[in-house]
Amino acid sequence: MTWQNELLQVFQSKLLIKRAGQGAGIALLLVSLFLVIISKAHLEPWMLVSVSIVTIAGAIAGASYYIQMELFRNWATWLRVLLNSLGVLTYLVVLFLSLVYALSLTGHWN
């Protein structure tokens, strides 16, 4: 199977949507928990922007993590562990950067 066919098969997979949803769900949970802790349960309109930006970034990061792991699933075990660790670290960095972007967009990050 060529790389093009394999990549096309990955993009047409229903698991891609599932992994993007899982990434968005984890991001939504984390950013909601963070905002509730810092705002002491007072909901404000600027929080909607932050939650939506971080959730979209979480969906994109979850989908890219799935694509990365699906393309390299037949590689050596130690390399898969390394890629898995790198993927989780990348997911967390993307969530942090999207949170910083969302808070700076609303004027809450100095």
mmCIF file of N, CA and C in Angstrom:
data_model
loop_
_atom_site.group_PDB
_atom_site.id
_atom_site.type_symbol
_atom_site.label_atom_id
_atom_site.label_comp_id
_atom_site.label_asym_id
_atom_site.label_seq_id
_atom_site.Cartn_x
_atom_site.Cartn_y
_atom_site.Cartn_z
ATOM 1 N N MET A 1 0.846 -1.174 0.000
ATOM 2 C CA MET A 1 0.000 0.000 0.000
ATOM 3 C C MET A 1 0.895 1.242 0.000
ATOM 4 N N THR A 2 0.611 2.187 -0.821
ATOM 5 C CA THR A 2 1.425 3.401 -0.889
ATOM 6 C C THR A 2 1.033 4.352 0.235
ATOM 7 N N TRP A 3 1.895 5.341 0.466
ATOM 8 C CA TRP A 3 1.628 6.331 1.503
ATOM 9 C C TRP A 3 0.366 7.123 1.200
ATOM 10 N N GLN A 4 0.131 7.407 -0.060
ATOM 11 C CA GLN A 4 -1.049 8.186 -0.426
ATOM 12 C C GLN A 4 -2.330 7.418 -0.120
ATOM 13 N N ASN A 5 -2.346 6.146 -0.466
ATOM 14 C CA ASN A 5 -3.531 5.337 -0.179
ATOM 15 C C ASN A 5 -3.743 5.169 1.316
ATOM 16 N N GLU A 6 -2.651 4.959 2.044
ATOM 17 C CA GLU A 6 -2.762 4.790 3.486
ATOM 18 C C GLU A 6 -3.243 6.081 4.157
ATOM 19 N N LEU A 7 -2.733 7.208 3.707
ATOM 20 C CA LEU A 7 -3.160 8.491 4.259
ATOM 21 C C LEU A 7 -4.620 8.777 3.920
ATOM 22 N N LEU A 8 -5.040 8.445 2.720
ATOM 23 C CA LEU A 8 -6.432 8.624 2.336
ATOM 24 C C LEU A 8 -7.347 7.743 3.175
ATOM 25 N N GLN A 9 -6.900 6.520 3.444
ATOM 26 C CA GLN A 9 -7.687 5.612 4.275
ATOM 27 C C GLN A 9 -7.805 6.142 5.707
ATOM 28 N N VAL A 10 -6.745 6.744 6.223
ATOM 29 C CA VAL A 10 -6.775 7.310 7.570
ATOM 30 C C VAL A 10 -7.745 8.484 7.633
ATOM 31 N N PHE A 11 -7.714 9.352 6.616
ATOM 32 C CA PHE A 11 -8.588 10.522 6.629
ATOM 33 C C PHE A 11 -10.056 10.154 6.447
ATOM 34 N N GLN A 12 -10.346 9.035 5.828
ATOM 35 C CA GLN A 12 -11.726 8.625 5.617
ATOM 36 C C GLN A 12 -12.248 7.756 6.761
ATOM 37 N N SER A 13 -11.438 7.534 7.765
ATOM 38 C CA SER A 13 -11.810 6.669 8.873
ATOM 39 C C SER A 13 -12.760 7.381 9.835
ATOM 40 N N LYS A 14 -13.703 6.636 10.383
ATOM 41 C CA LYS A 14 -14.599 7.191 11.395
ATOM 42 C C LYS A 14 -13.881 7.359 12.722
ATOM 43 N N LEU A 15 -12.789 6.629 12.904
ATOM 44 C CA LEU A 15 -12.006 6.778 14.120
ATOM 45 C C LEU A 15 -11.359 8.153 14.216
ATOM 46 N N LEU A 16 -11.075 8.769 13.082
ATOM 47 C CA LEU A 16 -10.505 10.112 13.087
ATOM 48 C C LEU A 16 -11.469 11.086 13.750
ATOM 49 N N ILE A 17 -12.744 10.979 13.418
ATOM 50 C CA ILE A 17 -13.751 11.851 14.025
ATOM 51 C C ILE A 17 -13.886 11.539 15.511
ATOM 52 N N LYS A 18 -13.809 10.265 15.853
ATOM 53 C CA LYS A 18 -13.906 9.860 17.257
ATOM 54 C C LYS A 18 -12.731 10.414 18.060
ATOM 55 N N ARG A 19 -11.526 10.304 17.526
ATOM 56 C CA ARG A 19 -10.345 10.823 18.231
ATOM 57 C C ARG A 19 -10.363 12.340 18.320
ATOM 58 N N ALA A 20 -10.863 13.008 17.287
ATOM 59 C CA ALA A 20 -10.996 14.464 17.355
ATOM 60 C C ALA A 20 -12.012 14.846 18.432
ATOM 61 N N GLY A 21 -13.094 14.088 18.533
ATOM 62 C CA GLY A 21 -14.081 14.343 19.583
ATOM 63 C C GLY A 21 -13.524 14.096 20.968
ATOM 64 N N GLN A 22 -12.701 13.061 21.110
ATOM 65 C CA GLN A 22 -12.071 12.799 22.401
ATOM 66 C C GLN A 22 -11.092 13.912 22.768
ATOM 67 N N GLY A 23 -10.335 14.376 21.782
ATOM 68 C CA GLY A 23 -9.416 15.481 22.042
ATOM 69 C C GLY A 23 -10.156 16.747 22.424
ATOM 70 N N ALA A 24 -11.269 17.011 21.766
ATOM 71 C CA ALA A 24 -12.071 18.185 22.095
ATOM 72 C C ALA A 24 -12.705 18.046 23.473
ATOM 73 N N GLY A 25 -13.150 16.842 23.805
ATOM 74 C CA GLY A 25 -13.766 16.624 25.115
ATOM 75 C C GLY A 25 -12.785 16.812 26.256
ATOM 76 N N ILE A 26 -11.584 16.285 26.095
ATOM 77 C CA ILE A 26 -10.557 16.457 27.127
ATOM 78 C C ILE A 26 -10.196 17.935 27.257
ATOM 79 N N ALA A 27 -10.051 18.624 26.135
ATOM 80 C CA ALA A 27 -9.727 20.051 26.162
ATOM 81 C C ALA A 27 -10.847 20.844 26.819
ATOM 82 N N LEU A 28 -12.089 20.524 26.490
ATOM 83 C CA LEU A 28 -13.233 21.215 27.085
ATOM 84 C C LEU A 28 -13.266 21.008 28.591
ATOM 85 N N LEU A 29 -13.018 19.798 29.030
ATOM 86 C CA LEU A 29 -13.009 19.506 30.457
ATOM 87 C C LEU A 29 -11.894 20.272 31.174
ATOM 88 N N LEU A 30 -10.698 20.259 30.613
ATOM 89 C CA LEU A 30 -9.567 20.921 31.255
ATOM 90 C C LEU A 30 -9.737 22.436 31.306
ATOM 91 N N VAL A 31 -10.155 23.046 30.201
ATOM 92 C CA VAL A 31 -10.288 24.503 30.197
ATOM 93 C C VAL A 31 -11.479 24.949 31.048
ATOM 94 N N SER A 32 -12.534 24.173 31.084
ATOM 95 C CA SER A 32 -13.674 24.526 31.937
ATOM 96 C C SER A 32 -13.288 24.443 33.406
ATOM 97 N N LEU A 33 -12.558 23.404 33.759
ATOM 98 C CA LEU A 33 -12.088 23.263 35.130
ATOM 99 C C LEU A 33 -11.170 24.425 35.505
ATOM 100 N N PHE A 34 -10.265 24.771 34.611
ATOM 101 C CA PHE A 34 -9.353 25.888 34.844
ATOM 102 C C PHE A 34 -10.114 27.193 35.023
ATOM 103 N N LEU A 35 -11.073 27.473 34.161
ATOM 104 C CA LEU A 35 -11.807 28.738 34.240
ATOM 105 C C LEU A 35 -12.718 28.798 35.461
ATOM 106 N N VAL A 36 -13.284 27.682 35.855
ATOM 107 C CA VAL A 36 -14.125 27.670 37.051
ATOM 108 C C VAL A 36 -13.265 27.908 38.292
ATOM 109 N N ILE A 37 -12.072 27.349 38.329
ATOM 110 C CA ILE A 37 -11.191 27.543 39.481
ATOM 111 C C ILE A 37 -10.752 28.998 39.594
ATOM 112 N N ILE A 38 -10.359 29.616 38.461
ATOM 113 C CA ILE A 38 -9.855 30.986 38.560
ATOM 114 C C ILE A 38 -10.968 32.020 38.686
ATOM 115 N N SER A 39 -12.169 31.707 38.246
ATOM 116 C CA SER A 39 -13.239 32.707 38.311
ATOM 117 C C SER A 39 -14.181 32.485 39.481
ATOM 118 N N LYS A 40 -13.971 31.452 40.261
ATOM 119 C CA LYS A 40 -14.793 31.131 41.428
ATOM 120 C C LYS A 40 -16.264 31.016 41.058
ATOM 121 N N ALA A 41 -16.538 30.294 39.965
ATOM 122 C CA ALA A 41 -17.887 29.927 39.503
ATOM 123 C C ALA A 41 -18.722 31.101 39.014
ATOM 124 N N HIS A 42 -18.108 32.220 38.667
ATOM 125 C CA HIS A 42 -18.843 33.316 38.032
ATOM 126 C C HIS A 42 -18.630 33.219 36.532
ATOM 127 N N LEU A 43 -19.665 32.902 35.801
ATOM 128 C CA LEU A 43 -19.543 32.766 34.353
ATOM 129 C C LEU A 43 -19.645 34.131 33.696
ATOM 130 N N GLU A 44 -18.717 34.390 32.800
ATOM 131 C CA GLU A 44 -18.681 35.664 32.098
ATOM 132 C C GLU A 44 -18.623 35.394 30.604
ATOM 133 N N PRO A 45 -19.035 36.370 29.772
ATOM 134 C CA PRO A 45 -19.081 36.143 28.321
ATOM 135 C C PRO A 45 -17.727 35.847 27.684
ATOM 136 N N TRP A 46 -16.636 36.390 28.203
ATOM 137 C CA TRP A 46 -15.331 36.158 27.590
ATOM 138 C C TRP A 46 -14.898 34.698 27.720
ATOM 139 N N MET A 47 -15.494 33.988 28.665
ATOM 140 C CA MET A 47 -15.131 32.585 28.849
ATOM 141 C C MET A 47 -15.577 31.723 27.680
ATOM 142 N N LEU A 48 -16.647 32.117 27.018
ATOM 143 C CA LEU A 48 -17.127 31.359 25.859
ATOM 144 C C LEU A 48 -16.085 31.352 24.746
ATOM 145 N N VAL A 49 -15.433 32.487 24.530
ATOM 146 C CA VAL A 49 -14.388 32.564 23.504
ATOM 147 C C VAL A 49 -13.227 31.644 23.866
ATOM 148 N N SER A 50 -12.805 31.694 25.119
ATOM 149 C CA SER A 50 -11.684 30.860 25.553
ATOM 150 C C SER A 50 -12.011 29.380 25.445
ATOM 151 N N VAL A 51 -13.194 29.011 25.879
ATOM 152 C CA VAL A 51 -13.588 27.604 25.838
ATOM 153 C C VAL A 51 -13.682 27.104 24.401
ATOM 154 N N SER A 52 -14.256 27.900 23.519
ATOM 155 C CA SER A 52 -14.415 27.444 22.133
ATOM 156 C C SER A 52 -13.080 27.354 21.402
ATOM 157 N N ILE A 53 -12.180 28.296 21.615
ATOM 158 C CA ILE A 53 -10.875 28.245 20.944
ATOM 159 C C ILE A 53 -10.075 27.038 21.419
ATOM 160 N N VAL A 54 -10.047 26.804 22.718
ATOM 161 C CA VAL A 54 -9.278 25.678 23.248
ATOM 162 C C VAL A 54 -9.913 24.344 22.836
ATOM 163 N N THR A 55 -11.226 24.290 22.768
ATOM 164 C CA THR A 55 -11.892 23.059 22.349
ATOM 165 C C THR A 55 -11.591 22.739 20.886
ATOM 166 N N ILE A 56 -11.613 23.736 20.027
ATOM 167 C CA ILE A 56 -11.281 23.517 18.614
ATOM 168 C C ILE A 56 -9.823 23.073 18.474
ATOM 169 N N ALA A 57 -8.933 23.704 19.230
ATOM 170 C CA ALA A 57 -7.524 23.297 19.193
ATOM 171 C C ALA A 57 -7.346 21.872 19.714
ATOM 172 N N GLY A 58 -8.122 21.497 20.713
ATOM 173 C CA GLY A 58 -8.061 20.127 21.225
ATOM 174 C C GLY A 58 -8.525 19.117 20.194
ATOM 175 N N ALA A 59 -9.556 19.470 19.432
ATOM 176 C CA ALA A 59 -10.030 18.571 18.375
ATOM 177 C C ALA A 59 -8.972 18.404 17.289
ATOM 178 N N ILE A 60 -8.337 19.487 16.907
ATOM 179 C CA ILE A 60 -7.290 19.413 15.884
ATOM 180 C C ILE A 60 -6.094 18.616 16.395
ATOM 181 N N ALA A 61 -5.713 18.839 17.650
ATOM 182 C CA ALA A 61 -4.582 18.101 18.222
ATOM 183 C C ALA A 61 -4.910 16.617 18.373
ATOM 184 N N GLY A 62 -6.137 16.294 18.741
ATOM 185 C CA GLY A 62 -6.539 14.891 18.848
ATOM 186 C C GLY A 62 -6.536 14.189 17.510
ATOM 187 N N ALA A 63 -6.996 14.880 16.475
ATOM 188 C CA ALA A 63 -6.988 14.305 15.132
ATOM 189 C C ALA A 63 -5.561 14.114 14.624
ATOM 190 N N SER A 64 -4.692 15.086 14.872
ATOM 191 C CA SER A 64 -3.308 14.944 14.413
ATOM 192 C C SER A 64 -2.580 13.845 15.181
ATOM 193 N N TYR A 65 -2.907 13.681 16.458
ATOM 194 C CA TYR A 65 -2.328 12.580 17.233
ATOM 195 C C TYR A 65 -2.754 11.230 16.647
ATOM 196 N N TYR A 66 -4.024 11.113 16.293
ATOM 197 C CA TYR A 66 -4.505 9.867 15.691
ATOM 198 C C TYR A 66 -3.807 9.586 14.364
ATOM 199 N N ILE A 67 -3.670 10.599 13.528
ATOM 200 C CA ILE A 67 -3.009 10.417 12.230
ATOM 201 C C ILE A 67 -1.558 9.993 12.432
ATOM 202 N N GLN A 68 -0.881 10.640 13.362
ATOM 203 C CA GLN A 68 0.515 10.297 13.638
ATOM 204 C C GLN A 68 0.640 8.856 14.101
ATOM 205 N N MET A 69 -0.198 8.439 15.018
ATOM 206 C CA MET A 69 -0.097 7.077 15.547
ATOM 207 C C MET A 69 -0.545 6.042 14.519
ATOM 208 N N GLU A 70 -1.489 6.384 13.676
ATOM 209 C CA GLU A 70 -1.976 5.440 12.668
ATOM 210 C C GLU A 70 -0.944 5.226 11.555
ATOM 211 N N LEU A 71 -0.229 6.268 11.189
ATOM 212 C CA LEU A 71 0.761 6.135 10.123
ATOM 213 C C LEU A 71 1.981 5.323 10.561
ATOM 214 N N PHE A 72 2.315 5.376 11.845
ATOM 215 C CA PHE A 72 3.521 4.711 12.330
ATOM 216 C C PHE A 72 3.209 3.517 13.216
ATOM 217 N N ARG A 73 2.053 2.900 13.058
ATOM 218 C CA ARG A 73 1.652 1.793 13.930
ATOM 219 C C ARG A 73 2.470 0.526 13.704
ATOM 220 N N ASN A 74 3.082 0.370 12.558
ATOM 221 C CA ASN A 74 3.838 -0.850 12.257
ATOM 222 C C ASN A 74 5.328 -0.724 12.566
ATOM 223 N N TRP A 75 5.735 0.354 13.198
ATOM 224 C CA TRP A 75 7.136 0.550 13.508
ATOM 225 C C TRP A 75 7.504 -0.185 14.790
ATOM 226 N N ALA A 76 8.753 -0.121 15.159
ATOM 227 C CA ALA A 76 9.250 -0.819 16.348
ATOM 228 C C ALA A 76 8.556 -0.314 17.612
ATOM 229 N N THR A 77 8.501 -1.154 18.626
ATOM 230 C CA THR A 77 7.782 -0.824 19.860
ATOM 231 C C THR A 77 8.366 0.400 20.556
ATOM 232 N N TRP A 78 9.679 0.486 20.646
ATOM 233 C CA TRP A 78 10.290 1.618 21.341
ATOM 234 C C TRP A 78 10.014 2.924 20.603
ATOM 235 N N LEU A 79 9.918 2.856 19.281
ATOM 236 C CA LEU A 79 9.627 4.059 18.508
ATOM 237 C C LEU A 79 8.170 4.483 18.682
ATOM 238 N N ARG A 80 7.271 3.507 18.789
ATOM 239 C CA ARG A 80 5.863 3.830 19.034
ATOM 240 C C ARG A 80 5.685 4.466 20.405
ATOM 241 N N VAL A 81 6.432 3.975 21.402
ATOM 242 C CA VAL A 81 6.366 4.564 22.743
ATOM 243 C C VAL A 81 6.886 5.999 22.705
ATOM 244 N N LEU A 82 7.964 6.215 21.989
ATOM 245 C CA LEU A 82 8.510 7.560 21.835
ATOM 246 C C LEU A 82 7.519 8.480 21.127
ATOM 247 N N LEU A 83 6.911 7.997 20.044
ATOM 248 C CA LEU A 83 5.929 8.796 19.323
ATOM 249 C C LEU A 83 4.681 9.060 20.164
ATOM 250 N N ASN A 84 4.278 8.094 20.963
ATOM 251 C CA ASN A 84 3.130 8.273 21.842
ATOM 252 C C ASN A 84 3.414 9.362 22.874
ATOM 253 N N SER A 85 4.588 9.308 23.472
ATOM 254 C CA SER A 85 4.978 10.321 24.449
ATOM 255 C C SER A 85 5.075 11.698 23.795
ATOM 256 N N LEU A 86 5.649 11.750 22.619
ATOM 257 C CA LEU A 86 5.765 13.008 21.894
ATOM 258 C C LEU A 86 4.390 13.547 21.511
ATOM 259 N N GLY A 87 3.474 12.656 21.137
ATOM 260 C CA GLY A 87 2.119 13.076 20.783
ATOM 261 C C GLY A 87 1.360 13.659 21.956
ATOM 262 N N VAL A 88 1.491 13.046 23.131
ATOM 263 C CA VAL A 88 0.820 13.566 24.331
ATOM 264 C C VAL A 88 1.423 14.912 24.723
ATOM 265 N N LEU A 89 2.739 15.019 24.657
ATOM 266 C CA LEU A 89 3.393 16.292 24.962
ATOM 267 C C LEU A 89 2.964 17.381 23.984
ATOM 268 N N THR A 90 2.874 17.042 22.716
ATOM 269 C CA THR A 90 2.425 17.995 21.704
ATOM 270 C C THR A 90 0.979 18.421 21.962
ATOM 271 N N TYR A 91 0.136 17.471 22.344
ATOM 272 C CA TYR A 91 -1.267 17.778 22.663
ATOM 273 C C TYR A 91 -1.349 18.791 23.802
ATOM 274 N N LEU A 92 -0.568 18.566 24.856
ATOM 275 C CA LEU A 92 -0.591 19.479 25.995
ATOM 276 C C LEU A 92 -0.045 20.857 25.634
ATOM 277 N N VAL A 93 1.000 20.904 24.815
ATOM 278 C CA VAL A 93 1.556 22.191 24.388
ATOM 279 C C VAL A 93 0.547 22.952 23.528
ATOM 280 N N VAL A 94 -0.142 22.254 22.638
ATOM 281 C CA VAL A 94 -1.158 22.902 21.805
ATOM 282 C C VAL A 94 -2.284 23.450 22.673
ATOM 283 N N LEU A 95 -2.706 22.694 23.672
ATOM 284 C CA LEU A 95 -3.751 23.193 24.574
ATOM 285 C C LEU A 95 -3.285 24.422 25.334
ATOM 286 N N PHE A 96 -2.060 24.402 25.841
ATOM 287 C CA PHE A 96 -1.553 25.558 26.565
ATOM 288 C C PHE A 96 -1.446 26.786 25.671
ATOM 289 N N LEU A 97 -0.895 26.602 24.477
ATOM 290 C CA LEU A 97 -0.744 27.748 23.568
ATOM 291 C C LEU A 97 -2.097 28.293 23.116
ATOM 292 N N SER A 98 -3.069 27.407 22.907
ATOM 293 C CA SER A 98 -4.395 27.898 22.520
ATOM 294 C C SER A 98 -5.071 28.613 23.684
ATOM 295 N N LEU A 99 -4.819 28.177 24.917
ATOM 296 C CA LEU A 99 -5.360 28.884 26.076
ATOM 297 C C LEU A 99 -4.725 30.262 26.213
ATOM 298 N N VAL A 100 -3.411 30.337 26.021
ATOM 299 C CA VAL A 100 -2.731 31.630 26.070
ATOM 300 C C VAL A 100 -3.273 32.551 24.977
ATOM 301 N N TYR A 101 -3.454 32.021 23.777
ATOM 302 C CA TYR A 101 -4.000 32.817 22.681
ATOM 303 C C TYR A 101 -5.416 33.301 22.999
ATOM 304 N N ALA A 102 -6.246 32.410 23.518
ATOM 305 C CA ALA A 102 -7.626 32.793 23.823
ATOM 306 C C ALA A 102 -7.681 33.833 24.922
ATOM 307 N N LEU A 103 -6.852 33.674 25.949
ATOM 308 C CA LEU A 103 -6.858 34.657 27.038
ATOM 309 C C LEU A 103 -6.264 35.983 26.598
ATOM 310 N N SER A 104 -5.281 35.971 25.731
ATOM 311 C CA SER A 104 -4.735 37.231 25.229
ATOM 312 C C SER A 104 -5.712 37.914 24.273
ATOM 313 N N LEU A 105 -6.492 37.116 23.571
ATOM 314 C CA LEU A 105 -7.501 37.672 22.673
ATOM 315 C C LEU A 105 -8.588 38.402 23.450
ATOM 316 N N THR A 106 -8.932 37.885 24.619
ATOM 317 C CA THR A 106 -9.963 38.516 25.443
ATOM 318 C C THR A 106 -9.392 39.538 26.410
ATOM 319 N N GLY A 107 -8.078 39.693 26.455
ATOM 320 C CA GLY A 107 -7.441 40.690 27.306
ATOM 321 C C GLY A 107 -7.182 40.231 28.722
ATOM 322 N N HIS A 108 -7.154 38.948 28.965
ATOM 323 C CA HIS A 108 -6.922 38.434 30.299
ATOM 324 C C HIS A 108 -5.536 37.821 30.476
ATOM 325 N N TRP A 109 -4.677 37.946 29.509
ATOM 326 C CA TRP A 109 -3.307 37.442 29.606
ATOM 327 C C TRP A 109 -2.379 38.617 29.412
ATOM 328 N N ASN A 110 -1.596 38.906 30.417
ATOM 329 C CA ASN A 110 -0.703 40.069 30.332
ATOM 330 C C ASN A 110 0.674 39.636 29.948
#
